[in-house]
Amino acid sequence: MTDIIADLVIHNGKIVSPDSVIEASIAIKDGQVLAIGAASAMPSATETFDASGLHLLPGAIDDHVHFRDPGYPHKEDWESGTAAAAFGGVTCVFDMPNTIPPTGTKEVLAAKHAIAASKAHVDFGLYGLLGDDTIAHVPDLIEGGVIGFKLYMGNTFGKIPSPDTGATLECFEVAAATGKRVSLHAENNDIMERRQKRLMAAGKKDQWAHLAARPNVVAVEAVSRAATLAEWTGARIHVLHISTAEELRPLREAKARGVDITGETCPHYLMLSTDDYDRVPGVIAVNPPVREAVNQELIWQALLDGAIDVIATDHAPHTPEEKTRKDIWTVDCGFPGVETQMPLMLTAVNAGRLSISDYVRISAYNPARIWGLYPRKGALQPGSDADIAIVDLSRDHIIRDAEIQSRSKISPWDGRPVKGVPVHTLVRGRFVMKDRKLVAGTKGWGQSVHAIQAMPEPTVRNAEHSMQAIVGRQS
Ligand code: DOR
Ligand code: ZN
């Protein structure tokens, strides 16, 4: 040990894991954690950093962002999106495939990998699009390094066609054999389309009509159906953006039956409700919608008892013009969140809603585990990547849309006071955000994490009934 010289030793911080908070020093070498312990036990170091009064968290892994690149540079790109991540203590993001063109072929995937690698400040994974038109591309997309797949059961921004139930089953059969996880936009498309058409015909076009088109049953039906198909095929699925209390029943039941199903929610479903609709109409429009306050408590409970595994953001940037159109059916749904998730959740930690260890479990440890990245990611222990959010739990701050890094300067969080802010962020041992400023020269430092992903062996069920078994591969 005495001969080793660390690149960096951070002293006096409180290091947080899902089950402990310890005051210790942490030594970093070659981008990884070398040692954790008493200051006197640390090797000598090229650089030291004093984190007195601060907490060191494994950087958040946001498995649900839309960085819009390629396709919508006026909304966001990999540079602005990952700068926002760095400011939010987020050291790894998974980008959704509803870009232009959608990430559904190996060529498009390779192009997106190249763009991301040239611009990203933080590490990343890329989703491949799974739908009727891309089933045959699954082997190529895996070879090209997707982190997992995204399947749009319901339509939303980008108008990716939703596979019908037959195609969804086939998608799950194919995904099951790969062992990769499939993230689901779990809203029933038929119900939404029918209701939206009728609402439009009736001339309804305010924020409330958007909710009326997507009542809770839209989500619970889709989660139930997805759980059934996942159980049948053995596919691993991840239910994105859980917004209703009702979804928790099929989620819990499927987990109890041993289905590899995981769940995610976002700060807006925990902290905003229909009570905010008239304050920020249009701006608050998101799919699935922010719902009645009665859902919040049960979603919080599910996050704490483990039914919901992950806090992510569905970071969905749009411009003020796109968010403030008078006709709700023409408003682009979603808003930025990658930068504000951590301050909002740390505010809840300060309020006693969850512990700082709970927070690390849902923001870093669990996502790393369910995506096959643990313990390289999602942990601060020897051998882990030194992805660290250094946070000041006592710092008060007011979220201002005008100040956020995202190109999308409009969100329902504008003016909201928070307590607990990331002040420095390291990705693989390198500061990318320091003292609330982006560190020069870190553009392009981020890299794809697919190479370090190790999912468990596939657990295929009912293979003899699969489309491939009954008719052979068609393409
Ligand atoms: O509101 C949303 N916006 N929900 C989604 O599922 C997609 C997202 C987007 O890409 O803007
Ligand atoms: Zn999304």
PDB file of N, CA and C in Angstrom, residues 241-302:
ATOM      1  N   HIS A 241     -42.039   5.247 -14.874  1.00  0.00           N
ATOM      2  CA  HIS A 241     -42.907   6.336 -14.369  1.00  0.00           C
ATOM      3  C   HIS A 241     -44.253   5.882 -13.774  1.00  0.00           C
ATOM      4  N   ILE A 242     -44.181   5.160 -12.675  1.00  0.00           N
ATOM      5  CA  ILE A 242     -45.411   4.743 -11.982  1.00  0.00           C
ATOM      6  C   ILE A 242     -46.080   5.983 -11.385  1.00  0.00           C
ATOM      7  N   SER A 243     -47.326   6.188 -11.788  1.00  0.00           N
ATOM      8  CA  SER A 243     -48.021   7.429 -11.429  1.00  0.00           C
ATOM      9  C   SER A 243     -49.257   7.194 -10.577  1.00  0.00           C
ATOM     10  N   THR A 244     -49.691   5.929 -10.482  1.00  0.00           N
ATOM     11  CA  THR A 244     -50.948   5.651  -9.781  1.00  0.00           C
ATOM     12  C   THR A 244     -50.747   4.641  -8.664  1.00  0.00           C
ATOM     13  N   ALA A 245     -51.623   4.728  -7.674  1.00  0.00           N
ATOM     14  CA  ALA A 245     -51.624   3.721  -6.603  1.00  0.00           C
ATOM     15  C   ALA A 245     -52.040   2.365  -7.163  1.00  0.00           C
ATOM     16  N   GLU A 246     -52.917   2.366  -8.165  1.00  0.00           N
ATOM     17  CA  GLU A 246     -53.461   1.093  -8.677  1.00  0.00           C
ATOM     18  C   GLU A 246     -52.397   0.207  -9.321  1.00  0.00           C
ATOM     19  N   GLU A 247     -51.409   0.817  -9.954  1.00  0.00           N
ATOM     20  CA  GLU A 247     -50.359   0.005 -10.588  1.00  0.00           C
ATOM     21  C   GLU A 247     -49.591  -0.841  -9.576  1.00  0.00           C
ATOM     22  N   LEU A 248     -49.622  -0.433  -8.327  1.00  0.00           N
ATOM     23  CA  LEU A 248     -48.809  -1.121  -7.322  1.00  0.00           C
ATOM     24  C   LEU A 248     -49.313  -2.543  -7.071  1.00  0.00           C
ATOM     25  N   ARG A 249     -50.609  -2.760  -7.251  1.00  0.00           N
ATOM     26  CA  ARG A 249     -51.141  -4.115  -7.002  1.00  0.00           C
ATOM     27  C   ARG A 249     -50.557  -5.132  -7.996  1.00  0.00           C
ATOM     28  N   PRO A 250     -50.710  -4.917  -9.323  1.00  0.00           N
ATOM     29  CA  PRO A 250     -50.100  -5.897 -10.227  1.00  0.00           C
ATOM     30  C   PRO A 250     -48.580  -5.954 -10.107  1.00  0.00           C
ATOM     31  N   LEU A 251     -47.964  -4.842  -9.769  1.00  0.00           N
ATOM     32  CA  LEU A 251     -46.506  -4.850  -9.583  1.00  0.00           C
ATOM     33  C   LEU A 251     -46.129  -5.759  -8.412  1.00  0.00           C
ATOM     34  N   ARG A 252     -46.784  -5.537  -7.276  1.00  0.00           N
ATOM     35  CA  ARG A 252     -46.472  -6.361  -6.093  1.00  0.00           C
ATOM     36  C   ARG A 252     -46.806  -7.828  -6.332  1.00  0.00           C
ATOM     37  N   GLU A 253     -47.948  -8.084  -6.943  1.00  0.00           N
ATOM     38  CA  GLU A 253     -48.352  -9.477  -7.169  1.00  0.00           C
ATOM     39  C   GLU A 253     -47.363 -10.194  -8.085  1.00  0.00           C
ATOM     40  N   ALA A 254     -46.953  -9.500  -9.133  1.00  0.00           N
ATOM     41  CA  ALA A 254     -46.013 -10.133 -10.067  1.00  0.00           C
ATOM     42  C   ALA A 254     -44.677 -10.390  -9.375  1.00  0.00           C
ATOM     43  N   LYS A 255     -44.231  -9.442  -8.569  1.00  0.00           N
ATOM     44  CA  LYS A 255     -42.975  -9.660  -7.835  1.00  0.00           C
ATOM     45  C   LYS A 255     -43.098 -10.883  -6.935  1.00  0.00           C
ATOM     46  N   ALA A 256     -44.246 -10.983  -6.260  1.00  0.00           N
ATOM     47  CA  ALA A 256     -44.442 -12.101  -5.338  1.00  0.00           C
ATOM     48  C   ALA A 256     -44.447 -13.436  -6.083  1.00  0.00           C
ATOM     49  N   ARG A 257     -44.860 -13.409  -7.360  1.00  0.00           N
ATOM     50  CA  ARG A 257     -44.864 -14.648  -8.141  1.00  0.00           C
ATOM     51  C   ARG A 257     -43.502 -14.937  -8.766  1.00  0.00           C
ATOM     52  N   GLY A 258     -42.546 -14.055  -8.532  1.00  0.00           N
ATOM     53  CA  GLY A 258     -41.197 -14.300  -9.045  1.00  0.00           C
ATOM     54  C   GLY A 258     -40.934 -13.745 -10.428  1.00  0.00           C
ATOM     55  N   VAL A 259     -41.856 -12.904 -10.932  1.00  0.00           N
ATOM     56  CA  VAL A 259     -41.609 -12.261 -12.224  1.00  0.00           C
ATOM     57  C   VAL A 259     -40.477 -11.245 -12.046  1.00  0.00           C
ATOM     58  N   ASP A 260     -39.562 -11.180 -13.010  1.00  0.00           N
ATOM     59  CA  ASP A 260     -38.476 -10.196 -12.909  1.00  0.00           C
ATOM     60  C   ASP A 260     -38.999  -8.845 -13.398  1.00  0.00           C
ATOM     61  N   ILE A 261     -39.769  -8.224 -12.536  1.00  0.00           N
ATOM     62  CA  ILE A 261     -40.391  -6.931 -12.860  1.00  0.00           C
ATOM     63  C   ILE A 261     -39.879  -5.918 -11.842  1.00  0.00           C
ATOM     64  N   THR A 262     -39.458  -4.758 -12.341  1.00  0.00           N
ATOM     65  CA  THR A 262     -39.009  -3.691 -11.443  1.00  0.00           C
ATOM     66  C   THR A 262     -39.817  -2.441 -11.756  1.00  0.00           C
ATOM     67  N   GLY A 263     -39.811  -1.515 -10.821  1.00  0.00           N
ATOM     68  CA  GLY A 263     -40.630  -0.324 -10.985  1.00  0.00           C
ATOM     69  C   GLY A 263     -39.854   0.948 -10.708  1.00  0.00           C
ATOM     70  N   GLU A 264     -40.334   1.999 -11.350  1.00  0.00           N
ATOM     71  CA  GLU A 264     -39.700   3.316 -11.226  1.00  0.00           C
ATOM     72  C   GLU A 264     -40.772   4.369 -11.020  1.00  0.00           C
ATOM     73  N   THR A 265     -40.473   5.367 -10.213  1.00  0.00           N
ATOM     74  CA  THR A 265     -41.320   6.553 -10.198  1.00  0.00           C
ATOM     75  C   THR A 265     -40.423   7.784 -10.323  1.00  0.00           C
ATOM     76  N   CYS A 266     -41.049   8.946 -10.378  1.00  0.00           N
ATOM     77  CA  CYS A 266     -40.313  10.194 -10.620  1.00  0.00           C
ATOM     78  C   CYS A 266     -40.777  11.227  -9.583  1.00  0.00           C
ATOM     79  N   PRO A 267     -39.958  12.222  -9.312  1.00  0.00           N
ATOM     80  CA  PRO A 267     -40.344  13.217  -8.303  1.00  0.00           C
ATOM     81  C   PRO A 267     -41.712  13.848  -8.551  1.00  0.00           C
ATOM     82  N   HIS A 268     -42.094  14.014  -9.826  1.00  0.00           N
ATOM     83  CA  HIS A 268     -43.366  14.720 -10.052  1.00  0.00           C
ATOM     84  C   HIS A 268     -44.568  13.909  -9.594  1.00  0.00           C
ATOM     85  N   TYR A 269     -44.443  12.594  -9.532  1.00  0.00           N
ATOM     86  CA  TYR A 269     -45.576  11.799  -9.038  1.00  0.00           C
ATOM     87  C   TYR A 269     -45.605  11.752  -7.513  1.00  0.00           C
ATOM     88  N   LEU A 270     -44.482  12.089  -6.896  1.00  0.00           N
ATOM     89  CA  LEU A 270     -44.410  12.110  -5.431  1.00  0.00           C
ATOM     90  C   LEU A 270     -44.753  13.486  -4.864  1.00  0.00           C
ATOM     91  N   MET A 271     -44.469  14.525  -5.631  1.00  0.00           N
ATOM     92  CA  MET A 271     -44.495  15.877  -5.053  1.00  0.00           C
ATOM     93  C   MET A 271     -45.432  16.851  -5.752  1.00  0.00           C
ATOM     94  N   LEU A 272     -45.953  16.476  -6.909  1.00  0.00           N
ATOM     95  CA  LEU A 272     -46.931  17.337  -7.586  1.00  0.00           C
ATOM     96  C   LEU A 272     -48.240  16.561  -7.708  1.00  0.00           C
ATOM     97  N   SER A 273     -49.325  17.287  -7.876  1.00  0.00           N
ATOM     98  CA  SER A 273     -50.628  16.635  -8.018  1.00  0.00           C
ATOM     99  C   SER A 273     -51.524  17.524  -8.878  1.00  0.00           C
ATOM    100  N   THR A 274     -52.746  17.073  -9.079  1.00  0.00           N
ATOM    101  CA  THR A 274     -53.689  17.885  -9.847  1.00  0.00           C
ATOM    102  C   THR A 274     -53.932  19.241  -9.174  1.00  0.00           C
ATOM    103  N   ASP A 275     -53.578  19.342  -7.908  1.00  0.00           N
ATOM    104  CA  ASP A 275     -53.695  20.647  -7.244  1.00  0.00           C
ATOM    105  C   ASP A 275     -52.792  21.695  -7.900  1.00  0.00           C
ATOM    106  N   ASP A 276     -51.806  21.238  -8.670  1.00  0.00           N
ATOM    107  CA  ASP A 276     -50.888  22.163  -9.350  1.00  0.00           C
ATOM    108  C   ASP A 276     -51.322  22.486 -10.779  1.00  0.00           C
ATOM    109  N   TYR A 277     -52.390  21.853 -11.263  1.00  0.00           N
ATOM    110  CA  TYR A 277     -52.751  21.993 -12.677  1.00  0.00           C
ATOM    111  C   TYR A 277     -53.037  23.446 -13.072  1.00  0.00           C
ATOM    112  N   ASP A 278     -53.810  24.141 -12.269  1.00  0.00           N
ATOM    113  CA  ASP A 278     -54.201  25.488 -12.672  1.00  0.00           C
ATOM    114  C   ASP A 278     -53.060  26.502 -12.478  1.00  0.00           C
ATOM    115  N   ARG A 279     -52.068  26.124 -11.669  1.00  0.00           N
ATOM    116  CA  ARG A 279     -50.903  26.986 -11.453  1.00  0.00           C
ATOM    117  C   ARG A 279     -50.001  26.977 -12.689  1.00  0.00           C
ATOM    118  N   VAL A 280     -49.769  25.781 -13.237  1.00  0.00           N
ATOM    119  CA  VAL A 280     -48.845  25.659 -14.376  1.00  0.00           C
ATOM    120  C   VAL A 280     -49.450  24.790 -15.486  1.00  0.00           C
ATOM    121  N   PRO A 281     -50.625  25.180 -16.009  1.00  0.00           N
ATOM    122  CA  PRO A 281     -51.227  24.355 -17.059  1.00  0.00           C
ATOM    123  C   PRO A 281     -50.302  24.282 -18.272  1.00  0.00           C
ATOM    124  N   GLY A 282     -50.327  23.134 -18.949  1.00  0.00           N
ATOM    125  CA  GLY A 282     -49.435  22.958 -20.100  1.00  0.00           C
ATOM    126  C   GLY A 282     -48.040  22.580 -19.651  1.00  0.00           C
ATOM    127  N   VAL A 283     -47.463  23.405 -18.809  1.00  0.00           N
ATOM    128  CA  VAL A 283     -46.116  23.114 -18.319  1.00  0.00           C
ATOM    129  C   VAL A 283     -46.102  21.767 -17.598  1.00  0.00           C
ATOM    130  N   ILE A 284     -47.145  21.492 -16.854  1.00  0.00           N
ATOM    131  CA  ILE A 284     -47.187  20.269 -16.048  1.00  0.00           C
ATOM    132  C   ILE A 284     -47.620  19.051 -16.873  1.00  0.00           C
ATOM    133  N   ALA A 285     -48.021  19.273 -18.123  1.00  0.00           N
ATOM    134  CA  ALA A 285     -48.477  18.150 -18.949  1.00  0.00           C
ATOM    135  C   ALA A 285     -47.341  17.166 -19.173  1.00  0.00           C
ATOM    136  N   VAL A 286     -47.592  15.910 -18.850  1.00  0.00           N
ATOM    137  CA  VAL A 286     -46.587  14.864 -18.974  1.00  0.00           C
ATOM    138  C   VAL A 286     -47.341  13.556 -19.129  1.00  0.00           C
ATOM    139  N   ASN A 287     -46.707  12.593 -19.783  1.00  0.00           N
ATOM    140  CA  ASN A 287     -47.312  11.271 -19.931  1.00  0.00           C
ATOM    141  C   ASN A 287     -46.476  10.222 -19.213  1.00  0.00           C
ATOM    142  N   PRO A 288     -47.083   9.476 -18.275  1.00  0.00           N
ATOM    143  CA  PRO A 288     -48.453   9.622 -17.789  1.00  0.00           C
ATOM    144  C   PRO A 288     -48.618  10.916 -17.002  1.00  0.00           C
ATOM    145  N   PRO A 289     -49.874  11.366 -16.850  1.00  0.00           N
ATOM    146  CA  PRO A 289     -50.106  12.650 -16.198  1.00  0.00           C
ATOM    147  C   PRO A 289     -49.807  12.637 -14.696  1.00  0.00           C
ATOM    148  N   VAL A 290     -49.485  13.813 -14.190  1.00  0.00           N
ATOM    149  CA  VAL A 290     -49.482  14.035 -12.744  1.00  0.00           C
ATOM    150  C   VAL A 290     -50.926  13.853 -12.279  1.00  0.00           C
ATOM    151  N   ARG A 291     -51.109  13.133 -11.187  1.00  0.00           N
ATOM    152  CA  ARG A 291     -52.460  12.698 -10.805  1.00  0.00           C
ATOM    153  C   ARG A 291     -52.938  13.279  -9.472  1.00  0.00           C
ATOM    154  N   GLU A 292     -54.110  12.834  -9.081  1.00  0.00           N
ATOM    155  CA  GLU A 292     -54.712  13.311  -7.836  1.00  0.00           C
ATOM    156  C   GLU A 292     -53.777  12.995  -6.652  1.00  0.00           C
ATOM    157  N   ALA A 293     -53.789  13.884  -5.662  1.00  0.00           N
ATOM    158  CA  ALA A 293     -52.849  13.777  -4.539  1.00  0.00           C
ATOM    159  C   ALA A 293     -52.988  12.463  -3.775  1.00  0.00           C
ATOM    160  N   VAL A 294     -54.137  11.838  -3.868  1.00  0.00           N
ATOM    161  CA  VAL A 294     -54.378  10.603  -3.113  1.00  0.00           C
ATOM    162  C   VAL A 294     -53.385   9.499  -3.506  1.00  0.00           C
ATOM    163  N   ASN A 295     -52.821   9.581  -4.699  1.00  0.00           N
ATOM    164  CA  ASN A 295     -51.859   8.557  -5.138  1.00  0.00           C
ATOM    165  C   ASN A 295     -50.501   8.674  -4.445  1.00  0.00           C
ATOM    166  N   GLN A 296     -50.172   9.891  -4.024  1.00  0.00           N
ATOM    167  CA  GLN A 296     -48.790  10.153  -3.611  1.00  0.00           C
ATOM    168  C   GLN A 296     -48.322   9.286  -2.447  1.00  0.00           C
ATOM    169  N   GLU A 297     -49.124   9.228  -1.405  1.00  0.00           N
ATOM    170  CA  GLU A 297     -48.698   8.530  -0.193  1.00  0.00           C
ATOM    171  C   GLU A 297     -48.399   7.059  -0.488  1.00  0.00           C
ATOM    172  N   LEU A 298     -49.235   6.442  -1.310  1.00  0.00           N
ATOM    173  CA  LEU A 298     -49.044   5.012  -1.598  1.00  0.00           C
ATOM    174  C   LEU A 298     -47.812   4.782  -2.477  1.00  0.00           C
ATOM    175  N   ILE A 299     -47.527   5.744  -3.344  1.00  0.00           N
ATOM    176  CA  ILE A 299     -46.305   5.622  -4.154  1.00  0.00           C
ATOM    177  C   ILE A 299     -45.064   5.787  -3.266  1.00  0.00           C
ATOM    178  N   TRP A 300     -45.124   6.734  -2.349  1.00  0.00           N
ATOM    179  CA  TRP A 300     -44.018   6.879  -1.373  1.00  0.00           C
ATOM    180  C   TRP A 300     -43.804   5.576  -0.609  1.00  0.00           C
ATOM    181  N   GLN A 301     -44.896   5.010  -0.128  1.00  0.00           N
ATOM    182  CA  GLN A 301     -44.771   3.768   0.649  1.00  0.00           C
ATOM    183  C   GLN A 301     -44.129   2.669  -0.184  1.00  0.00           C
ATOM    184  N   ALA A 302     -44.540   2.575  -1.455  1.00  0.00           N
ATOM    185  CA  ALA A 302     -44.002   1.526  -2.324  1.00  0.00           C
ATOM    186  C   ALA A 302     -42.510   1.737  -2.581  1.00  0.00           C
TER     187      ALA A 302
END
